[in-house]
mmCIF file of C-alpha atoms in Angstrom:
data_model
loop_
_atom_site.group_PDB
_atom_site.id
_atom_site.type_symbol
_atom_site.label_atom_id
_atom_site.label_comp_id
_atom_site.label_asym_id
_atom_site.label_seq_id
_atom_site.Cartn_x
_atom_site.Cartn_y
_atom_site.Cartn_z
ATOM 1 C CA UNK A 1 25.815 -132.519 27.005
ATOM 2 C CA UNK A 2 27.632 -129.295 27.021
ATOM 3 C CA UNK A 3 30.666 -128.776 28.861
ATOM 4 C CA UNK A 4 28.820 -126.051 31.303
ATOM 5 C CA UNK A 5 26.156 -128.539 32.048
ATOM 6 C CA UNK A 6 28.906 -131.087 32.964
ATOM 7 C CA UNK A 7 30.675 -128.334 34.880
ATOM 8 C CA UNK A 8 27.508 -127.917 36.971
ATOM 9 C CA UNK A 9 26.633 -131.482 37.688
ATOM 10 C CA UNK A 10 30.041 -132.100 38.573
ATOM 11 C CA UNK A 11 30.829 -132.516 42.541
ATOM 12 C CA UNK A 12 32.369 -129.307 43.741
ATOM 13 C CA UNK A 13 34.088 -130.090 47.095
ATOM 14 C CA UNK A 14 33.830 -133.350 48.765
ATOM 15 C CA UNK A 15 31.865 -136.484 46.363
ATOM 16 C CA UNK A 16 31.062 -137.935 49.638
ATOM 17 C CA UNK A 17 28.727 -135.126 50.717
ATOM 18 C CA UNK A 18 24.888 -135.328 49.613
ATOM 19 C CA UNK A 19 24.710 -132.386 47.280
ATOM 20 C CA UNK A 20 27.946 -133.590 45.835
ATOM 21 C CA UNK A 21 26.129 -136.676 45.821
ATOM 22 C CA UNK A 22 23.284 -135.931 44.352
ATOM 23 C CA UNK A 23 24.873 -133.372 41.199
ATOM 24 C CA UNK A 24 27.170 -136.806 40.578
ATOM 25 C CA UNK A 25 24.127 -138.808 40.502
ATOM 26 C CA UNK A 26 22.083 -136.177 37.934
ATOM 27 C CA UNK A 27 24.939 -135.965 35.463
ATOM 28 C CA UNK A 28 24.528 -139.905 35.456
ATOM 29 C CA UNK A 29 20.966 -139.586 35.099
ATOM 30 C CA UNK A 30 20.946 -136.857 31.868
ATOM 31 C CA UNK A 31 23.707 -139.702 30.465
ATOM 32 C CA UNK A 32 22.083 -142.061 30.582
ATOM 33 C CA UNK A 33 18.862 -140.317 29.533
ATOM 34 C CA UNK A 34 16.684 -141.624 32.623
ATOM 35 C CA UNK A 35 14.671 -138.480 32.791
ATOM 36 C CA UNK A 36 12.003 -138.870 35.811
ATOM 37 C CA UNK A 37 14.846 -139.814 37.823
ATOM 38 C CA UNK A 38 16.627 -136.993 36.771
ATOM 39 C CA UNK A 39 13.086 -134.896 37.822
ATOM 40 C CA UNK A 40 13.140 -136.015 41.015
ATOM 41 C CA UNK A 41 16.907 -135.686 41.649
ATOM 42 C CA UNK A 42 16.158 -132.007 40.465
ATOM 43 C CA UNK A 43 13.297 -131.416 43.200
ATOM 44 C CA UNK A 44 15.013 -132.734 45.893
ATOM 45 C CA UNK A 45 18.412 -130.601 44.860
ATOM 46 C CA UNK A 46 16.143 -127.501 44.943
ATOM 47 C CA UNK A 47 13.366 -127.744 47.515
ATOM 48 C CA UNK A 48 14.486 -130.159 49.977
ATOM 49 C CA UNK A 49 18.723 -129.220 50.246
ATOM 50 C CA UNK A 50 17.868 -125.640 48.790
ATOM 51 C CA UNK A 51 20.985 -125.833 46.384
ATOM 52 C CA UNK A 52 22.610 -122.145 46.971
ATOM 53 C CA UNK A 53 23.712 -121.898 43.492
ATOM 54 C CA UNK A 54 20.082 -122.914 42.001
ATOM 55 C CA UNK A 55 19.429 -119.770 38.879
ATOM 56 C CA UNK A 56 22.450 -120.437 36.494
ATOM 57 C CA UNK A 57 21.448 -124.655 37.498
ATOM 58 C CA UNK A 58 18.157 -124.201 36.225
ATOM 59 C CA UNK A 59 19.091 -121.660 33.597
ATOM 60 C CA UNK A 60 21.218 -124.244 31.714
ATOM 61 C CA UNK A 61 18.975 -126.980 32.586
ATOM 62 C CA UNK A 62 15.923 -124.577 30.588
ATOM 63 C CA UNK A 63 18.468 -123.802 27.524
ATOM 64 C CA UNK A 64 19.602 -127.376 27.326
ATOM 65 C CA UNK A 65 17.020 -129.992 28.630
ATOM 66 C CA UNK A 66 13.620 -128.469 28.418
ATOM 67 C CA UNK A 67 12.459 -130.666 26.104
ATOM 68 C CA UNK A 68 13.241 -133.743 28.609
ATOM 69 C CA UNK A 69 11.345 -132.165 31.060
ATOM 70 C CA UNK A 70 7.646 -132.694 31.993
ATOM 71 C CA UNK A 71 6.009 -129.735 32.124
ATOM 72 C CA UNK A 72 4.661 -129.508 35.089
ATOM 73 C CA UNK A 73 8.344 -130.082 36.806
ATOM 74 C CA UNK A 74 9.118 -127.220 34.407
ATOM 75 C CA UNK A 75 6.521 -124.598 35.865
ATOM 76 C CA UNK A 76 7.759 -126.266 39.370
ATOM 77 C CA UNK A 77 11.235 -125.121 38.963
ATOM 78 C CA UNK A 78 10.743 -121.803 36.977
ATOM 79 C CA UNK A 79 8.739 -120.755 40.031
ATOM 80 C CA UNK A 80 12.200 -121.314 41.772
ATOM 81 C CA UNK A 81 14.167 -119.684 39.247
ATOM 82 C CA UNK A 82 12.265 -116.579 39.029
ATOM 83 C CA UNK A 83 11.947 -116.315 42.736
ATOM 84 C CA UNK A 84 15.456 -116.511 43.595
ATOM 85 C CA UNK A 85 16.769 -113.948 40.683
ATOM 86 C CA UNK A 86 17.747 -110.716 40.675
ATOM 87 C CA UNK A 87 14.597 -108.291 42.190
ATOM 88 C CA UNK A 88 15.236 -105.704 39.276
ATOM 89 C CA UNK A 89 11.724 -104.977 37.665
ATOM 90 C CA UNK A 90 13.323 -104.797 34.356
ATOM 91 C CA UNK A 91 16.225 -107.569 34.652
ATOM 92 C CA UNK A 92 13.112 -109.867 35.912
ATOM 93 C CA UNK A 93 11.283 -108.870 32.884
ATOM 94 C CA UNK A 94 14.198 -109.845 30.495
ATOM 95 C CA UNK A 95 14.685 -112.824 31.707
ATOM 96 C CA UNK A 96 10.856 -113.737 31.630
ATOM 97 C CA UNK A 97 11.173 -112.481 27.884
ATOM 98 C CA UNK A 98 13.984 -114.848 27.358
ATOM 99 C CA UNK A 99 12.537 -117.779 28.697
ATOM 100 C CA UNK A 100 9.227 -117.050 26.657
ATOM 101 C CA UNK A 101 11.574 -117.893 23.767
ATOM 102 C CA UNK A 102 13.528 -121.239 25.616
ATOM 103 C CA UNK A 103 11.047 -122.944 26.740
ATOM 104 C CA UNK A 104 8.252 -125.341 24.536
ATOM 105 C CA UNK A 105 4.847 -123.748 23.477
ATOM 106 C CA UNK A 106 2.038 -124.971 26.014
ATOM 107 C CA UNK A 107 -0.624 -122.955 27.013
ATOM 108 C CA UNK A 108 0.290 -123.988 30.966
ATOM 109 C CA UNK A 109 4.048 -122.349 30.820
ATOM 110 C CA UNK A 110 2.650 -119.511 28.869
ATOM 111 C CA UNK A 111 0.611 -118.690 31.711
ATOM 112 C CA UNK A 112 2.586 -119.799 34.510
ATOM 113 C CA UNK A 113 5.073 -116.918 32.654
ATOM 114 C CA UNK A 114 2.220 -114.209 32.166
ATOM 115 C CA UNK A 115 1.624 -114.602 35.324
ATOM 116 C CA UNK A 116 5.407 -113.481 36.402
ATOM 117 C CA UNK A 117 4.477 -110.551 34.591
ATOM 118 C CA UNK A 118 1.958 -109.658 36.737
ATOM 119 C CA UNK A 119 3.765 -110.244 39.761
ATOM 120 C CA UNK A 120 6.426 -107.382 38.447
ATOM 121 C CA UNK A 121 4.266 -105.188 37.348
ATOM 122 C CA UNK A 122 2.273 -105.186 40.581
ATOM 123 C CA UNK A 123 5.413 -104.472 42.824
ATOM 124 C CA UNK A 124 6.129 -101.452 39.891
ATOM 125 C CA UNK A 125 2.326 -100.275 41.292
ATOM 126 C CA UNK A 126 0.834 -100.972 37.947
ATOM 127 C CA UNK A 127 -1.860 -102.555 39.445
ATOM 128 C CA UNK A 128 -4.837 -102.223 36.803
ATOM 129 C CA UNK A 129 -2.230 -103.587 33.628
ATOM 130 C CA UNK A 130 -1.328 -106.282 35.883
ATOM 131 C CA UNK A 131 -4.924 -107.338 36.630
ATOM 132 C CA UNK A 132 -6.239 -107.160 32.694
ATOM 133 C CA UNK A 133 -3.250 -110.016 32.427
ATOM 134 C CA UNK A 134 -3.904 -111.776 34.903
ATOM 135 C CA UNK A 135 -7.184 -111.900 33.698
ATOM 136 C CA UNK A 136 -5.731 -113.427 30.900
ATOM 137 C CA UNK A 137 -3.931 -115.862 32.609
ATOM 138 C CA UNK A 138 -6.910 -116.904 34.216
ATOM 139 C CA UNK A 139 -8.868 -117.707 31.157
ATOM 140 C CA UNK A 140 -5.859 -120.457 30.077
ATOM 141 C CA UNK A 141 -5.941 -122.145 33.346
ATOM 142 C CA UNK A 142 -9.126 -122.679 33.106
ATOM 143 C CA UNK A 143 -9.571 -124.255 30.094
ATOM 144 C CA UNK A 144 -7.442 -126.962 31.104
ATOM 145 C CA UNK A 145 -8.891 -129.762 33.339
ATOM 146 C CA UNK A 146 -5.235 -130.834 35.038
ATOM 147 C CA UNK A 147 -3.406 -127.746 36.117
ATOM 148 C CA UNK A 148 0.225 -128.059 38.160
ATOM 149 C CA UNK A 149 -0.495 -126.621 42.055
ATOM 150 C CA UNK A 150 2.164 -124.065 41.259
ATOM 151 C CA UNK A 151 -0.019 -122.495 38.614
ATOM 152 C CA UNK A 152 -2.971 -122.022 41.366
ATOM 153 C CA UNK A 153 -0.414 -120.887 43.777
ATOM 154 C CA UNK A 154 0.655 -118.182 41.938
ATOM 155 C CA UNK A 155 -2.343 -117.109 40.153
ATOM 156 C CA UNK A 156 -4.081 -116.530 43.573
ATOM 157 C CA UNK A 157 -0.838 -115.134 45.299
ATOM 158 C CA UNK A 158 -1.305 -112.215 42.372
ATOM 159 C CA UNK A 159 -5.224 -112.235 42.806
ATOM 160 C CA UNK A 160 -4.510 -111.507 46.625
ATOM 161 C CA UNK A 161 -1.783 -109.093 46.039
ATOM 162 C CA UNK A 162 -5.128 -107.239 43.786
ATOM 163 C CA UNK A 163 -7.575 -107.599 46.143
ATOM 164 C CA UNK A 164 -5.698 -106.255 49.057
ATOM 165 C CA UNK A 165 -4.508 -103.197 47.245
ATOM 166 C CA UNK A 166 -7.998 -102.853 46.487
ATOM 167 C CA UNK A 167 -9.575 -103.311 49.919
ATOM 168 C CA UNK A 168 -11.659 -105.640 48.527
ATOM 169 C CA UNK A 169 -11.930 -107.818 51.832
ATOM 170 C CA UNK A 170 -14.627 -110.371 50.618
ATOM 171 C CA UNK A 171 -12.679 -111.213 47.607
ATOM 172 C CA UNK A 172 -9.844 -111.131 49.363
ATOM 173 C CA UNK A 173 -10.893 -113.913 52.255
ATOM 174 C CA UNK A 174 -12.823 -116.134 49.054
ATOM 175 C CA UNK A 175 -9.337 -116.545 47.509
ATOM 176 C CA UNK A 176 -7.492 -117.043 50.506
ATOM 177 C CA UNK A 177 -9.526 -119.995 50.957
ATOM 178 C CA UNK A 178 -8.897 -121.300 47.557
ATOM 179 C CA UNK A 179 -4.892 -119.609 47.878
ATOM 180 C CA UNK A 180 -4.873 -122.516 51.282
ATOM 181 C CA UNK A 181 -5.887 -125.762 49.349
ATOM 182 C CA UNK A 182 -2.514 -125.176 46.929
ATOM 183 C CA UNK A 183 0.386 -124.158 49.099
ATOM 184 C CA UNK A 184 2.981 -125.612 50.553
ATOM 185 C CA UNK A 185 3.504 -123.408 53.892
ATOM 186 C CA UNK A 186 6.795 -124.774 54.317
ATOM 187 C CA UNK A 187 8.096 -123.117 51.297
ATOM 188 C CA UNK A 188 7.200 -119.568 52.833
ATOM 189 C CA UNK A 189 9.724 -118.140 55.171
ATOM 190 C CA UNK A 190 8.556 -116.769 58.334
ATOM 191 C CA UNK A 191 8.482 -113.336 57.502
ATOM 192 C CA UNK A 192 6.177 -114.227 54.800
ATOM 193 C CA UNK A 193 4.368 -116.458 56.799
ATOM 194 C CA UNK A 194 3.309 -113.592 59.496
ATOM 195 C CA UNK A 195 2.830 -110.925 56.561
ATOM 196 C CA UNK A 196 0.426 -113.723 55.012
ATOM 197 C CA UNK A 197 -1.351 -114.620 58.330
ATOM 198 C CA UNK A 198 -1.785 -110.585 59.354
ATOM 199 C CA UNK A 199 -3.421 -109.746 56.035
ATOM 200 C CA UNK A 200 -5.694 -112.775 55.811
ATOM 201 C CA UNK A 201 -6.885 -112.339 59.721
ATOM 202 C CA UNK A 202 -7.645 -108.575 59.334
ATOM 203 C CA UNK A 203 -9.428 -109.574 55.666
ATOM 204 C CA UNK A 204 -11.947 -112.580 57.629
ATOM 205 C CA UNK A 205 -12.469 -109.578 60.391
ATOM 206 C CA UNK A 206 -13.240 -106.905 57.080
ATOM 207 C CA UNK A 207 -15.390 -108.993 55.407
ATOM 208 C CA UNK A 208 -18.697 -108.861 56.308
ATOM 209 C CA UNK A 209 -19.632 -112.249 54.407
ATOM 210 C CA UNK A 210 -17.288 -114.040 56.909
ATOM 211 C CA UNK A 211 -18.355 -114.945 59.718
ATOM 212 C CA UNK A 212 -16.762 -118.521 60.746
ATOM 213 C CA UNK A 213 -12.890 -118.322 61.350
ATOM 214 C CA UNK A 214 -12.014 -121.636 61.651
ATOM 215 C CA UNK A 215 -10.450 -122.800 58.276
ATOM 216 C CA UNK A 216 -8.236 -119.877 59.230
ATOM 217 C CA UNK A 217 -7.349 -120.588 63.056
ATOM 218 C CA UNK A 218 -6.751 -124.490 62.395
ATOM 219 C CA UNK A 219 -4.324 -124.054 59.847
ATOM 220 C CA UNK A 220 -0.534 -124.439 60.287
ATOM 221 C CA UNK A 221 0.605 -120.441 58.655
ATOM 222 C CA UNK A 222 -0.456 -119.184 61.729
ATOM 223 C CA UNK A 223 2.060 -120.822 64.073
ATOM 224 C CA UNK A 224 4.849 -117.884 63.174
ATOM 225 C CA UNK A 225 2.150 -115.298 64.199
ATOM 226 C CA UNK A 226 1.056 -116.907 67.409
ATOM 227 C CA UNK A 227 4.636 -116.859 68.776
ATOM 228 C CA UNK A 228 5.122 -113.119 67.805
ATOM 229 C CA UNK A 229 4.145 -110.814 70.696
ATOM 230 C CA UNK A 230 3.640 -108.145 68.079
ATOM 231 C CA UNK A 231 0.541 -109.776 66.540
ATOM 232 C CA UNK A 232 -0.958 -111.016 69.671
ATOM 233 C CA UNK A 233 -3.574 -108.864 69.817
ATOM 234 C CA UNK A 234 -4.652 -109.257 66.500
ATOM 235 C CA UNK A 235 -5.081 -112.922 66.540
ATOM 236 C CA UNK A 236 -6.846 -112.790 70.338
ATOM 237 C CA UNK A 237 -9.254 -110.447 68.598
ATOM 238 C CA UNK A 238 -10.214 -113.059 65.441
ATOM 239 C CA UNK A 239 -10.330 -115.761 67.888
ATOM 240 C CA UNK A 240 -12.664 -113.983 70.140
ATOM 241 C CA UNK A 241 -15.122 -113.273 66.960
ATOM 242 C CA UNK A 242 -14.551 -117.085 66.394
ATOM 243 C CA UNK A 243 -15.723 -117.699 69.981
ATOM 244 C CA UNK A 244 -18.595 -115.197 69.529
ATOM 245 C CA UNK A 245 -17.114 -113.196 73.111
ATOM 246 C CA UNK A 246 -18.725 -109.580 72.104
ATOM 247 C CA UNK A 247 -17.664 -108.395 75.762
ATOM 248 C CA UNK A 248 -13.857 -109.168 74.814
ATOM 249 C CA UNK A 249 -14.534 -107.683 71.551
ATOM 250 C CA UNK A 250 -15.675 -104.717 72.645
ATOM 251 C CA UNK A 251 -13.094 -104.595 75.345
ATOM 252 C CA UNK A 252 -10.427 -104.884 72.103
ATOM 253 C CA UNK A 253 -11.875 -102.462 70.040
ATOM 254 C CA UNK A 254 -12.221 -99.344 72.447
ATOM 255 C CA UNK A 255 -10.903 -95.862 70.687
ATOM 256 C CA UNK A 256 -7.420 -96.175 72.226
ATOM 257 C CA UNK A 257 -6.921 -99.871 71.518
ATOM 258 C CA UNK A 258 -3.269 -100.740 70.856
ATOM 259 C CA UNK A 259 -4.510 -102.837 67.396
ATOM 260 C CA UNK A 260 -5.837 -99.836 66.114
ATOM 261 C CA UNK A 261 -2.169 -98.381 66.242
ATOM 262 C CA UNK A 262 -0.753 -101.779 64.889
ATOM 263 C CA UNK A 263 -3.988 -101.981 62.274
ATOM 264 C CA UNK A 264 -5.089 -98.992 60.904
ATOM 265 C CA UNK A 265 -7.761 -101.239 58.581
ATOM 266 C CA UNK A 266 -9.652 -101.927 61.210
ATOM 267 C CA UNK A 267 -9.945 -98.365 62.881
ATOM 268 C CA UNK A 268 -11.349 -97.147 59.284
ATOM 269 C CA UNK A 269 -13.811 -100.258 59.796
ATOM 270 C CA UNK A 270 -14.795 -99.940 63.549
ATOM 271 C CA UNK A 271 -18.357 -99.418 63.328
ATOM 272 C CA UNK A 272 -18.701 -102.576 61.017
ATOM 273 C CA UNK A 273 -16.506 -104.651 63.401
ATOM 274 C CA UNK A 274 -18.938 -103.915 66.318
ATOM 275 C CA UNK A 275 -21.966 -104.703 64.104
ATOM 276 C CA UNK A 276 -20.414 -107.844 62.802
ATOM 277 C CA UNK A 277 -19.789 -109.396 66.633
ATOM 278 C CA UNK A 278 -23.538 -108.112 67.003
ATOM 279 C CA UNK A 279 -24.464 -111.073 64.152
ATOM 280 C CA UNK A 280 -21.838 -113.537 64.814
ATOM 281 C CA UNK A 281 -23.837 -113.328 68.658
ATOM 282 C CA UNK A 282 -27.084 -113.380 67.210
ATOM 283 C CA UNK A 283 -26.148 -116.732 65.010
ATOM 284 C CA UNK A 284 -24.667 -118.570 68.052
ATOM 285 C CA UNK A 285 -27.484 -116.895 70.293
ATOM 286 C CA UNK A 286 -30.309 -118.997 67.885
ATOM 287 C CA UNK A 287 -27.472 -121.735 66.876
ATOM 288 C CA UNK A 288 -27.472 -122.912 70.175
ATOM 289 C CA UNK A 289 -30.914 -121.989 71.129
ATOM 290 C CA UNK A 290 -32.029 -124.950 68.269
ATOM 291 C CA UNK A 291 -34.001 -127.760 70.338
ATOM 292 C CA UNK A 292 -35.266 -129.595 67.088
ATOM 293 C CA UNK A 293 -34.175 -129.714 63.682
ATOM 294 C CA UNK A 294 -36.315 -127.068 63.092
ATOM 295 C CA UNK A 295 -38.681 -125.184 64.317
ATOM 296 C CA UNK A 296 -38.649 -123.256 67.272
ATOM 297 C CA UNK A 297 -38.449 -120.104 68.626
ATOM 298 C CA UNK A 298 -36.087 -116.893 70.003
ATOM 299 C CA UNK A 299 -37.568 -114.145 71.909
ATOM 300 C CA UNK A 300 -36.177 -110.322 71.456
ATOM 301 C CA UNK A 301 -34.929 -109.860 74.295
ATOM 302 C CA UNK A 302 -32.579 -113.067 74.346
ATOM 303 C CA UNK A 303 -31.164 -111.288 71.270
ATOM 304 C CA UNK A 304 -31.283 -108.089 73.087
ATOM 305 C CA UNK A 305 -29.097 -109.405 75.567
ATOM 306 C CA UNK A 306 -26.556 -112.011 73.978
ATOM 307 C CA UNK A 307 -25.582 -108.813 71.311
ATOM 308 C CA UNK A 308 -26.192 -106.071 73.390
ATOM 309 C CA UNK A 309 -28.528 -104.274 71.768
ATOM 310 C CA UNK A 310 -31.484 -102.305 72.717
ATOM 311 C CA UNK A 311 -34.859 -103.975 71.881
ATOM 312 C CA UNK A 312 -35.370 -101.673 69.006
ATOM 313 C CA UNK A 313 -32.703 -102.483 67.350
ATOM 314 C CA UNK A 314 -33.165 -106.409 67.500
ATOM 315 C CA UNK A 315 -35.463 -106.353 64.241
ATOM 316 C CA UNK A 316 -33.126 -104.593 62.450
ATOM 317 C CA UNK A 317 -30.423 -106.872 62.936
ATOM 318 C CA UNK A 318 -32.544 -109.861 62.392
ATOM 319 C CA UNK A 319 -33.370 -108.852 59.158
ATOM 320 C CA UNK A 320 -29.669 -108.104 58.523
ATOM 321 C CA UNK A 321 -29.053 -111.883 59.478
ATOM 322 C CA UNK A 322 -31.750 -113.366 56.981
ATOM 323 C CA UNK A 323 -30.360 -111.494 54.289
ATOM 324 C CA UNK A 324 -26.765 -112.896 54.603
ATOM 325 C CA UNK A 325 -28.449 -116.365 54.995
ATOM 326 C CA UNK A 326 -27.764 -117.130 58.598
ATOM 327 C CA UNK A 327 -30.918 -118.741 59.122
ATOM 328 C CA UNK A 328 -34.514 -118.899 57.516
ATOM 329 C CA UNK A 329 -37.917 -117.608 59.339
ATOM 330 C CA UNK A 330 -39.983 -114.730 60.490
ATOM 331 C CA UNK A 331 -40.606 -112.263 63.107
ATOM 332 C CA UNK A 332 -43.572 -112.007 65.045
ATOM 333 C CA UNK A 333 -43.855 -108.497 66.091
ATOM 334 C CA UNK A 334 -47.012 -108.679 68.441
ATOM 335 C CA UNK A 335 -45.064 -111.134 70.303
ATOM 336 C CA UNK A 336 -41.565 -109.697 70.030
ATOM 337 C CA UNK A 337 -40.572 -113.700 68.862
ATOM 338 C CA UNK A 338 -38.210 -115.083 65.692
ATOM 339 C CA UNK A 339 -39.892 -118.009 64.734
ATOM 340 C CA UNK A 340 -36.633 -120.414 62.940
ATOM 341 C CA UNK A 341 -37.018 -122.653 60.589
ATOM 342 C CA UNK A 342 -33.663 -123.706 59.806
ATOM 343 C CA UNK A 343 -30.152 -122.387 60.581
ATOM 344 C CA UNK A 344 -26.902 -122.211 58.401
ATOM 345 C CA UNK A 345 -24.577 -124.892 60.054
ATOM 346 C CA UNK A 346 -21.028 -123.208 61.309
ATOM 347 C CA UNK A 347 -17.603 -124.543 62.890
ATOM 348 C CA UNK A 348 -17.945 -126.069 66.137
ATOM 349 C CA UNK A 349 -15.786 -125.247 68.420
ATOM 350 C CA UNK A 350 -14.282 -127.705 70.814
ATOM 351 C CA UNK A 351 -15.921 -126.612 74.235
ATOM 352 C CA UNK A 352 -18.966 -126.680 72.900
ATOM 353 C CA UNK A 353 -18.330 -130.419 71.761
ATOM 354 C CA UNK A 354 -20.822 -131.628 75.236
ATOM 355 C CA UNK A 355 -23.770 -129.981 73.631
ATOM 356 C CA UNK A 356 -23.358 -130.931 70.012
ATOM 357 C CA UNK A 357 -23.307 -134.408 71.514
ATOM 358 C CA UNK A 358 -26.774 -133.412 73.811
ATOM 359 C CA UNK A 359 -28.370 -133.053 70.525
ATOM 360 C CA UNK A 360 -26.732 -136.285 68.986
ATOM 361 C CA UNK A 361 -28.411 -138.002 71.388
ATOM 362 C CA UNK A 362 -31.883 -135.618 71.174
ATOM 363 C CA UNK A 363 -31.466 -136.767 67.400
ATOM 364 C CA UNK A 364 -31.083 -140.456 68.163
ATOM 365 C CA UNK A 365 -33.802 -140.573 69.943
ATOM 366 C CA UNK A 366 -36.303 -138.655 67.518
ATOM 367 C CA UNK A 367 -35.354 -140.814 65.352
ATOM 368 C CA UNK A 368 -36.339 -143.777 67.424
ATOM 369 C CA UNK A 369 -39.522 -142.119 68.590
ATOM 370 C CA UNK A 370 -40.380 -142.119 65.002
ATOM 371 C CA UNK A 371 -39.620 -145.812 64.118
ATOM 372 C CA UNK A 372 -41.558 -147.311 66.806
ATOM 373 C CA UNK A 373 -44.452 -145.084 65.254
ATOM 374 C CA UNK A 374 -43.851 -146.525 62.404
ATOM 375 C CA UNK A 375 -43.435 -149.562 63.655
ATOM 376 C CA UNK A 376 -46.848 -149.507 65.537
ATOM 377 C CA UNK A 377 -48.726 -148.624 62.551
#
């Protein structure tokens, strides 16, 4: 062990206190050559205590015990490293170089460090070099069938970065989706946090394949958000599309509305906002109107009135909602009738529990209808 590496694992101030502690306890561990103990003494310095003087800790832990490590603790704690570093492009870029050259081989680290890369040269605007390798990237993670969570977190975090530059909404909201399962929220700091939740609400309201918010409403980023008065507006508006409330929505989106100051995104996108709480409307409208498992029946002017739309426009929008696969069936224009045959299932939301359990019960006793036919055959 080299004198620096004892120098860093020995206590600084007080041996009593827990990082003191805990740097004692890690210089035992590398002596004694126990190294999963070692990994988790490592994790906890970083992540749970949030050791101030982490980059030259992990620097000399790379140059001197990387091939100790597992890894996937490895990719854990360069995520660290490279996060808390200097912000200069090219210093960044050195020091990715430089590890490239440290660390072992494996096709998981080599990615994990491509994808640094990217993030650089997407904050140096570079957006199209950045994509081809992270592209690249890609295609190693997914040749291997175990993949570390930090890996996915950062690939997608770059994808996202992409997408939004792009205005590629649909994209966007599919890998936000994907970009939930790996993080850890409680890494991100609140300013992050409400940049991340104002980007992925006005995505879900821009994408016209989404039409269910409630993977996004029920999860925990959006607590920072929902205490900011700032961003009230924009998260009353996503929850009224979640509700299906087109008169609130309209109410929201009139030409002087205060989010379109806030969001210029969605002024661009006004028209396709109003037509969008038109459908959601339309789905609950013959959601809701379902008496059987299928088969049955919605008239025109029920449509008409739930999306507020003139009778001649109702066929139009139908159509619009079989082609996104909202539900299956056709129109009967002499009687001005959508006959349904089966309707994409959707979040349920919690006041609307009592009638999901009305057709529990209608269910239960269909079913029973059926066995005592059966039964009397």
């Amino acid at each position: 062990m080299s004198k620096q590496l004892i120098e860093i694992f020995s206590s600084k101030s007080d041996p009593r206190g827990t990082v003191e502690s805990l740097l004692s306890k890690l210089r035992a561990f590398i002596e004694l050559k126990h190294w999963h103990e070692f990994e988790e003494g490592l994790l906890s310095l970083v992540f749970e205590y949030q050791y101030k003087d982490v980059v030259p800790l992990l620097e000399c832990v790379f140059s001197e015990l990387s091939t100790f490590l597992d890894p996937v603790i490895q990719i854990e704690l360069l995520g660290v490293m490279l996060e808390k570093s200097t912000q200069d492009d090219s210093a960044k870029m050195r020091a990715i170089s430089k590890l490239k050259e440290a660390l072992p081989k494996t096709d998981l680290i080599s990615a994990f460090l491509i994808i640094q890369e990217v993030r650089t040269l997407f904050i140096s605007k570079d957006f199209e070099k950045g994509f081809e390798k992270l592209l690249q990237a890609e295609e190693i993670v997914e040749s291997h069938r175990s993949v570390p969570k930090t890996i996915f977190n950062a690939l997608y975090s770059c994808k996202l970065i992409y997408f939004w530059q792009r205005e590629d909404f649909s994209r966007y909201s599919s890998c936000f989706s994907q970009f939930l399962a790996y993080i850890n929220i409680s890494r991100f700091t609140p300013e992050q946090q409400v940049h991340l939740a104002e980007q992925s609400l006005q995505a879900s309201l821009l994408a016209s394949e989404v039409l269910t918010f409630g993977h996004l409403l029920d999860h925990s980023f959006l607590d920072h958000i929902s205490k900011n008065q700032h961003n009230q507006d924009l998260l009353h508006l996503v929850h009224c599309f979640s509700r299906g409330d087109i008169d609130q929505v309209n109410s929201l989106l009139e030409d002087n509305s205060v989010i379109f100051r806030k969001y210029p995104l969605l002024l661009k996108q006004q028209k396709q906002l109003r037509r969008k709480i038109q459908i959601i409307t339309l789905y609950n409208t013959v959601f809701y109107s379902q008496t059987e498992r299928q088969g049955f029946q919605v008239s025109f002017r029920q449509i008409a009135k739930a999306s507020q739309v003139d009778m001649e426009e109702v066929e139009k929008l139908v159509i619009l909602s079989f082609s996104i696969g909202l539900f299956v069936g056709k129109i009967d224009q002499e009687n001005d009738i959508v006959n349904i045959q089966s309707v994409r299932p959707q979040d349920i939301d919690i006041k609307r529990l009592p009638l999901l359990k009305e057709k529990f019960v209608d269910w239960k006793n269909t079913i029973e209808r059926t066995l005592e036919t059966i039964a009397s055959m």
